[in-house]
Short mmCIF file of C-alpha atoms and ligand atoms in Angstrom, two decimals:
data_model
loop_
_atom_site.label_atom_id
_atom_site.label_comp_id
_atom_site.label_asym_id
_atom_site.label_seq_id
_atom_site.Cartn_x
_atom_site.Cartn_y
_atom_site.Cartn_z
CA MET A 1 -188.76 46.71 -151.15
CA PRO A 2 -186.12 49.20 -152.68
CA ASP A 3 -183.78 50.00 -150.75
CA PRO A 4 -184.88 53.23 -148.67
CA VAL A 5 -180.91 54.57 -149.09
CA LEU A 6 -180.03 56.55 -151.36
CA ASP A 7 -176.16 55.01 -152.54
CA SER A 8 -174.60 57.41 -151.59
CA ALA A 9 -175.22 60.36 -148.44
CA LEU A 10 -175.79 63.59 -149.84
CA ILE A 11 -173.45 65.49 -147.71
CA LEU A 12 -174.04 69.39 -147.70
CA PRO A 13 -170.62 72.14 -146.23
CA ARG A 14 -171.68 74.51 -143.71
CA SER A 15 -172.24 77.03 -146.61
CA GLU A 16 -174.66 74.92 -148.41
CA HIS A 17 -178.04 74.94 -146.08
CA SER A 18 -179.87 77.10 -143.53
CA ILE A 19 -178.73 75.57 -139.53
CA SER A 20 -177.34 77.62 -137.49
CA ARG A 21 -176.04 77.25 -133.40
CA ALA A 22 -177.05 80.67 -133.38
CA ASN A 23 -181.24 78.58 -132.65
CA ILE A 24 -179.75 75.38 -131.11
CA SER A 25 -179.84 75.66 -127.88
CA LYS A 26 -176.66 75.51 -125.24
CA SER A 27 -177.02 72.66 -123.79
CA ALA A 28 -176.84 71.20 -126.43
CA LEU A 29 -174.60 72.21 -128.54
CA ASN A 30 -171.96 71.79 -125.35
CA VAL A 31 -173.14 68.16 -125.07
CA LEU A 32 -172.21 67.76 -129.21
CA TYR A 33 -168.85 69.70 -128.35
CA GLY A 34 -168.93 67.59 -125.21
CA LEU A 35 -168.72 64.55 -127.45
CA HIS A 36 -166.79 65.17 -130.63
CA LYS A 37 -164.17 65.92 -127.95
CA ALA A 38 -163.99 63.00 -126.46
CA GLY A 39 -163.62 62.10 -129.81
CA TYR A 40 -166.66 60.28 -130.79
CA GLU A 41 -169.09 61.57 -133.87
CA ALA A 42 -171.72 64.00 -132.57
CA CYS A 43 -174.94 65.17 -134.75
CA LEU A 44 -178.13 66.76 -133.65
CA VAL A 45 -180.55 65.25 -135.52
CA GLY A 46 -184.68 64.40 -135.18
CA GLY A 47 -187.07 67.18 -134.71
CA GLY A 48 -184.75 69.63 -134.05
CA VAL A 49 -183.09 69.46 -136.99
CA ARG A 50 -186.59 68.95 -139.16
CA ASP A 51 -187.67 71.89 -137.52
CA LEU A 52 -185.06 74.33 -137.72
CA LEU A 53 -185.30 73.80 -141.73
CA LEU A 54 -189.20 74.33 -141.59
CA GLY A 55 -188.27 77.28 -139.88
CA VAL A 56 -189.96 76.32 -136.60
CA THR A 57 -189.26 76.61 -133.21
CA PRO A 58 -187.63 72.49 -132.19
CA LYS A 59 -189.19 71.33 -128.43
CA ASP A 60 -186.72 69.22 -128.53
CA PHE A 61 -182.63 68.93 -129.39
CA ASP A 62 -181.98 65.13 -129.39
CA ILE A 63 -178.77 63.92 -130.45
CA ALA A 64 -176.80 60.40 -131.77
CA THR A 65 -173.45 59.13 -131.45
CA SER A 66 -171.27 57.30 -132.11
CA ALA A 67 -170.74 56.92 -128.55
CA SER A 68 -171.88 53.94 -126.88
CA PRO A 69 -174.62 54.53 -124.04
CA ASP A 70 -171.58 54.05 -121.12
CA GLN A 71 -169.39 56.42 -123.23
CA VAL A 72 -171.56 59.10 -123.24
CA ARG A 73 -171.69 58.58 -118.67
CA ALA A 74 -167.59 58.68 -119.09
CA THR A 75 -167.54 62.28 -120.65
CA PHE A 76 -170.60 64.30 -118.50
CA ARG A 77 -171.06 64.31 -114.40
CA ASN A 78 -174.20 65.32 -114.93
CA CYS A 79 -175.22 62.61 -117.48
CA ARG A 80 -177.55 59.29 -116.37
CA LEU A 81 -179.01 56.38 -117.97
CA ILE A 82 -182.22 55.24 -118.94
CA GLY A 83 -184.39 53.23 -119.94
CA ARG A 84 -184.19 48.98 -120.35
CA ARG A 85 -185.31 48.94 -124.61
CA PHE A 86 -184.14 51.69 -125.32
CA ARG A 87 -180.74 52.86 -123.38
CA LEU A 88 -181.19 56.58 -123.64
CA ALA A 89 -178.37 58.51 -122.18
CA HIS A 90 -179.57 61.77 -120.53
CA VAL A 91 -177.50 65.11 -119.43
CA HIS A 92 -177.89 67.35 -117.22
CA TYR A 93 -178.02 71.30 -117.14
CA GLY A 94 -180.60 72.94 -114.33
CA PRO A 95 -183.80 72.00 -115.76
CA GLU A 96 -183.24 71.52 -119.47
CA ILE A 97 -181.69 68.34 -120.20
CA VAL A 98 -180.69 66.68 -123.11
CA GLU A 99 -181.26 63.59 -124.74
CA VAL A 100 -178.34 61.19 -126.33
CA ALA A 101 -178.62 57.96 -128.01
CA THR A 102 -176.45 55.54 -129.31
CA TYR A 103 -176.84 54.70 -132.98
CA ARG A 104 -178.43 51.26 -134.12
CA ALA A 105 -179.31 49.55 -136.44
CA SER A 106 -182.12 47.82 -137.54
CA HIS A 107 -182.99 44.58 -135.88
CA ASP A 108 -182.55 42.21 -138.93
CA LYS A 109 -178.28 43.95 -139.11
CA ALA A 110 -178.56 41.37 -135.46
CA GLU A 111 -176.50 39.58 -134.77
CA ASP A 112 -177.78 37.73 -132.13
CA GLU A 113 -181.07 36.41 -132.54
CA ASP A 114 -182.21 37.14 -128.75
CA ASP A 115 -180.93 41.86 -128.82
CA ALA A 116 -183.85 41.71 -131.49
CA ARG A 117 -186.76 39.58 -130.82
CA LEU A 118 -189.90 40.46 -133.30
CA ASP A 119 -193.45 39.49 -132.21
CA GLY A 120 -195.25 39.39 -135.78
CA ASP A 121 -194.22 42.31 -137.26
CA ARG A 122 -193.39 44.19 -134.35
CA ILE A 123 -189.99 45.17 -132.78
CA LEU A 124 -189.84 44.18 -129.12
CA ARG A 125 -186.30 45.40 -128.66
CA ASP A 126 -184.19 47.37 -131.27
CA ASN A 127 -180.52 47.40 -129.21
CA VAL A 128 -177.94 46.94 -131.92
CA TYR A 129 -175.31 49.01 -132.03
CA GLY A 130 -174.42 50.57 -135.28
CA THR A 131 -173.12 53.23 -137.15
CA ARG A 132 -174.94 56.45 -138.70
CA GLU A 133 -175.48 54.40 -142.09
CA GLU A 134 -177.99 51.74 -139.94
CA ASP A 135 -179.67 54.49 -137.65
CA VAL A 136 -180.86 56.16 -140.20
CA ILE A 137 -182.88 53.74 -141.61
CA ARG A 138 -183.83 53.03 -138.00
CA ARG A 139 -186.23 56.43 -137.87
CA ASP A 140 -189.59 56.31 -138.86
CA PHE A 141 -189.90 59.44 -141.57
CA THR A 142 -187.52 60.47 -143.83
CA VAL A 143 -187.84 64.35 -142.63
CA ASN A 144 -186.71 63.47 -139.28
CA ALA A 145 -183.80 61.76 -140.43
CA LEU A 146 -181.34 64.28 -141.46
CA TYR A 147 -178.43 64.43 -139.23
CA TYR A 148 -176.15 68.04 -138.27
CA ARG A 149 -172.53 67.00 -137.44
CA ILE A 150 -170.94 69.04 -135.21
CA GLU A 151 -167.59 68.26 -136.70
CA ASP A 152 -168.07 70.06 -140.04
CA PHE A 153 -171.08 71.83 -139.02
CA ALA A 154 -172.26 70.00 -142.12
CA LEU A 155 -176.02 68.28 -142.73
CA ILE A 156 -175.87 64.77 -143.78
CA ASP A 157 -178.88 63.59 -146.40
CA HIS A 158 -179.23 60.01 -146.12
CA VAL A 159 -183.19 59.21 -147.51
CA GLY A 160 -183.78 61.74 -149.95
CA ALA A 161 -185.32 63.76 -146.90
CA LEU A 162 -184.22 67.41 -148.42
CA GLU A 163 -186.27 66.53 -150.86
CA ASP A 164 -189.47 66.10 -148.91
CA ILE A 165 -188.30 69.29 -146.70
CA ALA A 166 -188.46 71.13 -149.35
CA LEU A 167 -191.77 69.84 -150.72
CA ARG A 168 -193.04 69.48 -147.24
CA ARG A 169 -193.62 66.04 -147.72
CA LEU A 170 -194.07 63.70 -145.05
CA ARG A 171 -193.03 59.93 -146.23
CA THR A 172 -191.61 56.79 -144.24
CA ILE A 173 -188.32 55.62 -144.42
CA GLY A 174 -188.31 51.94 -145.98
CA ASP A 175 -191.55 50.13 -147.25
CA PRO A 176 -195.13 52.49 -145.07
CA GLU A 177 -197.14 49.42 -144.50
CA ALA A 178 -194.30 47.38 -142.28
CA ARG A 179 -192.68 50.58 -140.97
CA TYR A 180 -196.59 50.86 -139.16
CA ARG A 181 -196.88 47.32 -138.57
CA GLU A 182 -192.78 47.25 -136.83
CA ASP A 183 -194.55 50.23 -135.04
CA PRO A 184 -197.92 51.40 -134.66
CA VAL A 185 -197.15 54.21 -133.30
CA ARG A 186 -195.64 55.71 -136.18
CA MET A 187 -199.39 56.09 -137.14
CA LEU A 188 -199.81 58.58 -134.84
CA ARG A 189 -197.51 60.06 -135.28
CA ALA A 190 -197.43 61.23 -139.39
CA VAL A 191 -201.02 62.76 -138.64
CA ARG A 192 -199.03 64.57 -135.63
CA LEU A 193 -195.92 65.67 -138.17
CA ALA A 194 -198.45 66.41 -140.68
CA ALA A 195 -201.30 68.71 -138.06
CA LYS A 196 -197.77 70.47 -136.55
CA LEU A 197 -195.74 71.23 -139.46
CA ASP A 198 -198.36 71.62 -142.97
CA LEU A 199 -196.67 68.62 -144.48
CA SER A 200 -198.21 67.04 -146.83
CA ILE A 201 -198.90 63.10 -147.03
CA GLU A 202 -196.63 60.84 -149.42
CA LEU A 203 -199.84 58.99 -150.89
CA ALA A 204 -197.59 55.70 -150.74
CA THR A 205 -197.36 56.87 -147.06
CA GLU A 206 -200.90 57.91 -146.35
CA ALA A 207 -202.96 54.66 -147.58
CA PRO A 208 -202.14 51.81 -144.80
CA LEU A 209 -203.52 54.84 -142.34
CA PHE A 210 -207.09 54.20 -144.25
CA GLU A 211 -206.89 50.61 -143.32
CA LEU A 212 -203.95 49.75 -140.19
CA GLY A 213 -205.74 51.02 -137.06
CA TYR A 214 -206.45 48.50 -136.34
CA LEU A 215 -203.04 47.76 -135.06
CA LEU A 216 -202.52 50.49 -132.15
CA GLU A 217 -205.26 48.06 -130.69
CA THR A 218 -201.78 45.93 -130.00
CA VAL A 219 -200.10 49.49 -128.23
CA PRO A 220 -199.60 49.62 -124.81
CA GLN A 221 -202.16 51.95 -123.37
CA SER A 222 -200.42 54.19 -121.41
CA ARG A 223 -198.36 54.72 -124.58
CA LEU A 224 -201.28 55.74 -126.44
CA PHE A 225 -202.55 57.73 -123.93
CA ASP A 226 -198.91 59.98 -123.88
CA GLU A 227 -199.10 60.15 -127.98
CA ALA A 228 -203.19 60.76 -128.12
CA VAL A 229 -201.62 64.59 -125.04
CA LYS A 230 -199.11 65.10 -127.54
CA LEU A 231 -201.77 65.45 -131.29
CA LEU A 232 -204.58 67.04 -128.79
CA LEU A 233 -202.51 69.19 -126.55
CA SER A 234 -199.74 70.62 -128.11
CA GLY A 235 -201.60 72.95 -130.58
CA HIS A 236 -202.82 72.07 -133.61
CA GLY A 237 -205.02 69.83 -131.87
CA VAL A 238 -208.35 70.76 -134.59
CA ARG A 239 -205.99 70.12 -137.41
CA SER A 240 -204.71 66.69 -136.05
CA TYR A 241 -208.95 65.28 -134.62
CA GLU A 242 -209.92 66.24 -138.15
CA LEU A 243 -206.40 63.93 -140.12
CA LEU A 244 -207.57 61.73 -137.27
CA LEU A 245 -211.31 61.21 -138.69
CA GLN A 246 -209.68 60.80 -142.21
CA TYR A 247 -208.03 57.87 -141.92
CA ARG A 248 -210.45 56.11 -139.21
CA LEU A 249 -208.12 56.18 -136.68
CA LEU A 250 -210.21 58.43 -133.84
CA ASP A 251 -211.70 54.76 -133.20
CA TYR A 252 -208.68 53.98 -131.70
CA LEU A 253 -208.33 56.39 -128.70
CA PHE A 254 -211.77 56.95 -127.70
CA PRO A 255 -214.38 55.43 -127.36
CA LEU A 256 -216.26 56.91 -130.16
CA GLU A 257 -217.91 55.50 -133.51
CA ALA A 258 -216.47 58.16 -134.93
CA THR A 259 -217.88 56.62 -138.41
CA GLN A 260 -221.22 57.95 -136.48
CA ILE A 261 -220.41 61.52 -135.39
CA ASP A 262 -223.00 63.51 -135.10
CA PRO A 263 -222.65 67.24 -136.59
CA GLU A 264 -223.68 68.73 -132.44
CA ARG A 265 -221.12 66.10 -131.07
CA ASP A 266 -218.15 67.28 -133.62
CA ARG A 267 -219.00 71.64 -132.74
CA LEU A 268 -217.93 71.05 -129.53
CA ILE A 269 -215.60 68.93 -130.34
CA ARG A 270 -214.16 70.85 -132.73
CA ALA A 271 -214.92 74.11 -130.55
CA ALA A 272 -212.66 72.79 -127.47
CA LEU A 273 -210.10 71.82 -129.85
CA ALA A 274 -210.38 75.93 -130.18
CA ASN A 275 -209.76 76.87 -127.33
CA THR A 276 -207.34 74.24 -126.17
CA ASP A 277 -204.89 75.50 -129.64
CA GLN A 278 -205.02 79.00 -129.37
CA ARG A 279 -203.64 78.91 -125.50
CA VAL A 280 -200.94 76.61 -126.48
CA ALA A 281 -200.75 80.00 -129.02
CA THR A 282 -200.78 81.72 -126.42
CA GLY A 283 -198.22 80.12 -124.05
CA LEU A 284 -200.97 79.74 -121.54
CA PRO A 285 -201.11 75.86 -119.40
CA VAL A 286 -203.55 73.49 -120.86
CA THR A 287 -203.96 69.92 -118.77
CA PRO A 288 -206.30 66.85 -120.87
CA SER A 289 -209.14 66.92 -117.96
CA PHE A 290 -211.44 69.78 -120.05
CA LEU A 291 -210.76 67.79 -123.45
CA LEU A 292 -211.29 64.04 -121.45
CA ALA A 293 -214.80 65.93 -120.30
CA VAL A 294 -215.68 67.16 -123.97
CA LEU A 295 -215.19 64.49 -126.34
CA LEU A 296 -216.45 62.09 -123.32
CA TRP A 297 -220.12 64.08 -122.63
CA ASP A 298 -222.14 62.12 -125.90
CA PRO A 299 -220.80 58.74 -125.10
CA LEU A 300 -221.31 59.17 -121.59
CA GLN A 301 -224.93 60.98 -122.51
CA GLU A 302 -226.19 57.54 -124.17
CA ALA A 303 -224.88 55.76 -121.35
CA VAL A 304 -227.50 57.79 -119.20
CA ALA A 305 -229.67 57.06 -121.72
CA ARG A 306 -228.79 53.86 -121.09
CA GLN A 307 -229.19 53.15 -117.89
CA LEU A 308 -232.52 55.33 -117.16
CA VAL A 309 -233.76 52.52 -119.78
CA ARG A 310 -233.72 50.44 -116.87
CA GLY A 311 -235.54 52.39 -114.79
CA VAL A 312 -232.40 53.68 -111.74
CA SER A 313 -232.65 57.03 -110.40
CA GLU A 314 -231.89 59.61 -112.57
CA HIS A 315 -228.89 60.01 -109.49
CA GLU A 316 -227.83 55.97 -109.89
CA ALA A 317 -228.31 56.27 -114.05
CA PHE A 318 -224.81 58.76 -113.82
CA PHE A 319 -223.44 57.57 -111.68
CA HIS A 320 -222.96 53.92 -113.50
CA ALA A 321 -222.80 55.78 -117.09
CA GLN A 322 -219.72 57.50 -115.62
CA GLU A 323 -218.54 54.83 -114.67
CA GLU A 324 -219.38 53.12 -118.03
CA VAL A 325 -217.81 54.85 -119.55
CA LEU A 326 -214.63 55.85 -118.28
CA ARG A 327 -214.03 51.97 -118.05
CA MET A 328 -214.79 52.71 -122.03
CA GLN A 329 -211.77 55.14 -122.66
CA ASN A 330 -209.56 53.50 -120.08
CA ASP A 331 -209.45 50.01 -121.85
CA ILE A 332 -208.61 51.89 -125.27
CA LEU A 333 -206.34 53.80 -123.59
CA ALA A 334 -205.33 54.28 -119.88
CA VAL A 335 -206.21 57.66 -119.65
CA PRO A 336 -204.42 58.88 -115.29
CA LYS A 337 -206.65 59.59 -112.55
CA ARG A 338 -205.89 62.74 -111.85
CA PHE A 339 -207.55 63.13 -115.50
CA THR A 340 -210.46 61.25 -114.98
CA LEU A 341 -211.17 63.13 -111.51
CA PRO A 342 -211.49 67.00 -112.60
CA ALA A 343 -213.49 65.43 -115.79
CA ALA A 344 -216.12 63.31 -113.50
CA GLU A 345 -216.71 66.49 -111.64
CA ILE A 346 -216.82 68.33 -115.04
CA TRP A 347 -220.07 66.90 -115.72
CA SER A 348 -221.99 66.38 -112.29
CA LEU A 349 -221.42 70.19 -112.31
CA GLN A 350 -223.70 70.01 -115.75
CA SER A 351 -226.53 69.89 -113.56
CA ARG A 352 -226.14 71.43 -110.98
CA LEU A 353 -225.01 74.73 -113.24
CA VAL A 354 -228.70 74.53 -114.93
CA ARG A 355 -229.79 74.35 -112.07
CA ARG A 356 -228.78 76.62 -111.10
CA ARG A 357 -228.61 77.05 -107.20
CA GLN A 358 -226.07 77.78 -104.89
CA PRO A 359 -224.19 80.80 -106.68
CA GLU A 360 -221.93 80.41 -103.72
CA ARG A 361 -220.60 77.14 -102.53
CA MET A 362 -221.12 76.55 -106.81
CA LEU A 363 -218.67 80.26 -107.37
CA SER A 364 -215.96 78.24 -104.52
CA HIS A 365 -215.86 74.95 -106.73
CA PRO A 366 -213.02 73.89 -108.12
CA ARG A 367 -213.88 73.33 -111.18
CA PHE A 368 -216.61 75.63 -111.33
CA ARG A 369 -214.27 77.73 -113.87
CA ALA A 370 -213.97 74.51 -115.98
CA ALA A 371 -217.91 73.27 -115.81
CA TYR A 372 -218.92 77.29 -116.93
CA ASP A 373 -216.35 77.13 -119.90
CA PHE A 374 -218.11 73.54 -120.24
CA LEU A 375 -221.62 75.49 -120.21
CA LEU A 376 -220.25 77.80 -121.72
CA LEU A 377 -218.90 75.83 -124.77
CA ARG A 378 -222.34 73.76 -125.30
CA ALA A 379 -224.27 76.66 -124.91
CA GLN A 380 -223.13 77.33 -128.48
CA GLY A 381 -225.25 74.98 -130.08
CA GLU A 382 -227.93 74.47 -127.58
CA PRO A 383 -229.76 77.91 -126.89
CA ASP A 384 -232.17 76.51 -124.27
CA LEU A 385 -228.82 76.40 -121.84
CA MET A 386 -227.95 80.01 -122.40
CA PRO A 387 -230.33 81.20 -119.56
CA SER A 388 -228.35 79.69 -117.46
CA LEU A 389 -225.53 80.22 -118.61
CA ASP A 390 -226.31 84.62 -118.42
CA PHE A 391 -227.06 83.17 -114.87
CA TRP A 392 -223.44 81.74 -114.74
CA THR A 393 -222.10 84.38 -116.53
CA ALA A 394 -223.22 87.55 -114.16
CA HIS A 395 -223.22 85.45 -110.56
CA GLN A 396 -218.86 85.65 -112.05
CA SER A 397 -218.38 88.92 -112.51
CA GLY A 398 -220.06 90.17 -109.02
CA ALA A 399 -219.23 87.03 -107.02
CA THR A 400 -217.05 87.97 -103.68
CA PRO A 401 -215.15 85.03 -102.42
CA SER A 402 -216.20 82.96 -100.31
CA PRO A 403 -215.76 80.88 -97.14
CA VAL A 404 -213.52 78.02 -97.74
CA ASN A 405 -214.20 74.55 -95.65
CA GLU A 406 -217.92 74.93 -96.15
CA ALA A 407 -219.94 71.08 -96.29
CA GLU A 408 -221.95 70.15 -98.77
CA THR A 409 -224.43 67.84 -100.20
CA ASP A 410 -224.59 67.40 -103.76
CA ALA A 411 -228.48 68.18 -104.92
CA ASP A 412 -228.04 65.81 -107.92
CA GLY A 413 -225.88 63.45 -105.26
CA SER A 414 -223.32 63.01 -108.19
CA ALA A 415 -219.94 60.67 -107.37
CA PRO A 416 -218.43 61.56 -104.09
CA ARG A 417 -215.40 63.29 -104.47
CA ARG A 418 -213.31 65.21 -102.77
CA ARG A 419 -213.46 69.22 -102.29
CA ARG A 420 -210.70 71.31 -102.12
CA ARG A 421 -211.32 74.73 -101.83
CA ARG A 422 -209.21 77.47 -102.15
CA ARG A 423 -209.85 81.39 -100.64
CA GLY A 424 -210.22 84.09 -102.55
CA ARG A 425 -209.69 82.09 -106.28
CA ARG A 426 -209.93 84.53 -109.14
CA ARG A 427 -212.96 85.10 -110.80
CA GLY A 428 -213.15 87.23 -114.46
CA ALA A 429 -213.14 91.52 -114.27
CA PRO A 430 -216.39 92.49 -113.28
CA GLY A 431 -218.52 92.86 -116.31
CA ALA A 432 -216.27 91.00 -118.84
CA THR A 433 -217.44 86.93 -119.79
CA PRO A 434 -214.43 85.26 -119.09
CA PRO A 435 -212.93 83.44 -122.07
CA PRO A 436 -213.29 79.73 -121.63
CA THR A 437 -209.88 78.27 -119.93
CA SER A 438 -210.01 74.86 -120.95
CA VAL A 439 -207.90 74.01 -118.18
CA GLY A 440 -209.04 71.12 -115.66
CA PRO A 441 -206.92 71.60 -112.39
P1 LIG B 501 -190.97 66.27 -131.49
O1 LIG B 501 -189.87 66.54 -130.79
O2 LIG B 501 -191.29 67.81 -132.02
O3 LIG B 501 -192.11 65.66 -131.08
P2 LIG B 501 -189.04 64.66 -133.21
O4 LIG B 501 -190.16 63.78 -134.08
O5 LIG B 501 -188.16 65.47 -132.48
O6 LIG B 501 -190.51 65.26 -132.75
P3 LIG B 501 -189.24 62.01 -130.85
O7 LIG B 501 -189.93 61.75 -130.21
O8 LIG B 501 -188.09 63.15 -129.58
O9 LIG B 501 -189.84 63.13 -131.65
O10 LIG B 501 -188.24 61.72 -131.56
C1 LIG B 501 -186.94 62.64 -132.18
C2 LIG B 501 -186.54 61.11 -133.09
O11 LIG B 501 -186.05 59.68 -132.96
C3 LIG B 501 -187.46 61.44 -134.81
O12 LIG B 501 -187.57 62.12 -134.78
C4 LIG B 501 -187.14 60.16 -135.49
O13 LIG B 501 -186.08 60.43 -135.81
C5 LIG B 501 -187.03 58.86 -133.89
N1 LIG B 501 -188.49 58.61 -133.82
C6 LIG B 501 -189.51 58.88 -132.45
N2 LIG B 501 -190.12 57.77 -132.65
C7 LIG B 501 -190.06 57.11 -133.26
C8 LIG B 501 -190.46 55.88 -133.97
N3 LIG B 501 -191.98 55.83 -133.23
N4 LIG B 501 -190.55 55.25 -134.94
C9 LIG B 501 -189.01 55.42 -135.17
N5 LIG B 501 -188.39 56.83 -135.35
C10 LIG B 501 -189.20 57.90 -134.11
MG1 LIG B 502 -187.70 65.76 -130.33
#
C-alpha cells in the first residue's frame, strides 16, 4: 500500500485559503482559543473545514488537539468527558456542544497490544494518543482530514485533500478496501457525503462499495440505525437512496431485496424521500416513522399475503405480518419503539381510511395526518385509492375539533395501541389540499 501521507504537509497561510473565523461558531472559536492559550495545538478539523471550503454551512464544528482528554477538562469548566471506545471531551455552551478529540495514532502504532486489539480486520479500540501527523491517517476520507490551526490560522493538508476538494472528489485515505474492512460504516459515510456534497467517488474508493456490503452485517444495529437516519433524513434522501441502490447497500439496511425493487415500490419510496428532503430544506421537522412505514409497506403486503395463504382472518394476517416485518427490520438495524409504533399505526389506519367510516373519530386520531399523507402518496400510483383520498381531503378541510377521550374499537381489529387524543388538533386550511408532511408523531 503506498503511503497515503504526503512527504511534507502543505501549509497554506491565512492569505491563501478561504476559511474565515466569521463562519466558525463562537463556541468553537472559544474552545480553539482556550486550548491554544493553555499551550496546546488546537485545530478545527473534519466536516466543519470540509463544508466551509465547499461553500456549505457546517452542521457542527469538530476540534482536534494535542491536549489529552484530562487536559481538555482541566482547561474548561463547562467540560465533560464521554465515550468509552473513544474518550472525547464535550465543552458545553448552553445548548451547543463542541466536541474535542485528542490526536490519536492508528492501531499499528500502538505499543501496547491491548490498546488496539483487532478483531480480524476491524478496529476494536484505538485510543492511543498521537501527533497530528498520526491523527490524519486514521480519518476516513481526504476531504475530512484538513486541519485549520488556530495559532496561525493556517490550513494544513497532509493527504492531498485540497486537490480532492477542488475536484469535488471523495477518496479514502489509504487502501479503500482495507479502510472499509476496518470500519464498514465508512461505506455508508461515503454514500452520505457523496449525496450531501454532490461529490464524485473516486474510482478505487468506489469499487469495493459494490462488493463489501455484507460487512455491514457485523456493525452494531444501533449504529446502523443512526447512519440510516443520517442518510435518509438529512435532506439528501433521494440521492442517498439512489446511491445505496447502485452499490447494493440498501439490502443491508432494510429488508427490501433491493435487486427486485419494482417500479411502484420505487416510486413510493422516492416520493416519500422527496417530501422529506423538501421538509428538511424548509426547516420543518422530520421523523423516521413515516419513512419506515413507506419503506416497509411492500414487505408488509408480501407478509400479509403469506399469512392469508395459511387461511387466517384478514385481521390476524395483518397483525402477524406487521410483527414479522418489524422483526425482520430489527434483525438488520435496531429501530427504537418510538418509531416503529407510529409506523404500525400508519399501516393499520390505511384500511380504515379506505373504508371511509367514522370520519370524526379518524380525524382526531393522532396518526391521522401521517396516515393521510401516506394514502396520498399511494394514490399517486394506485388510482383506485383516489375516491378515498378525496373523501378525506374534503373531510379534513371542513372538520371541526373532535371530542377527547372517546372510546373506540377498531373495525379492522388492528394491533392494540394506546390512544392519545389531542384537543383542537390543527387541520389544513379550509378548501386547501394539505401538503404531505412526512411527520410521524
Ligand atoms: P457531518 O458532521 O457533516 O455529518 P463529519 O465528517 O464531520 O460530517 P462526524 O461524524 O462529525 O462527520 O466526524 C468528524 C470527523 O471524524 C470526520 O470528518 C472524520 O475525519 C472523522 N471520522 C468520523 N467517522 C469516522 C470513521 N468511521 N472512520 C474514520 N474517521 C471518521
Ligand atoms: Mg461533524
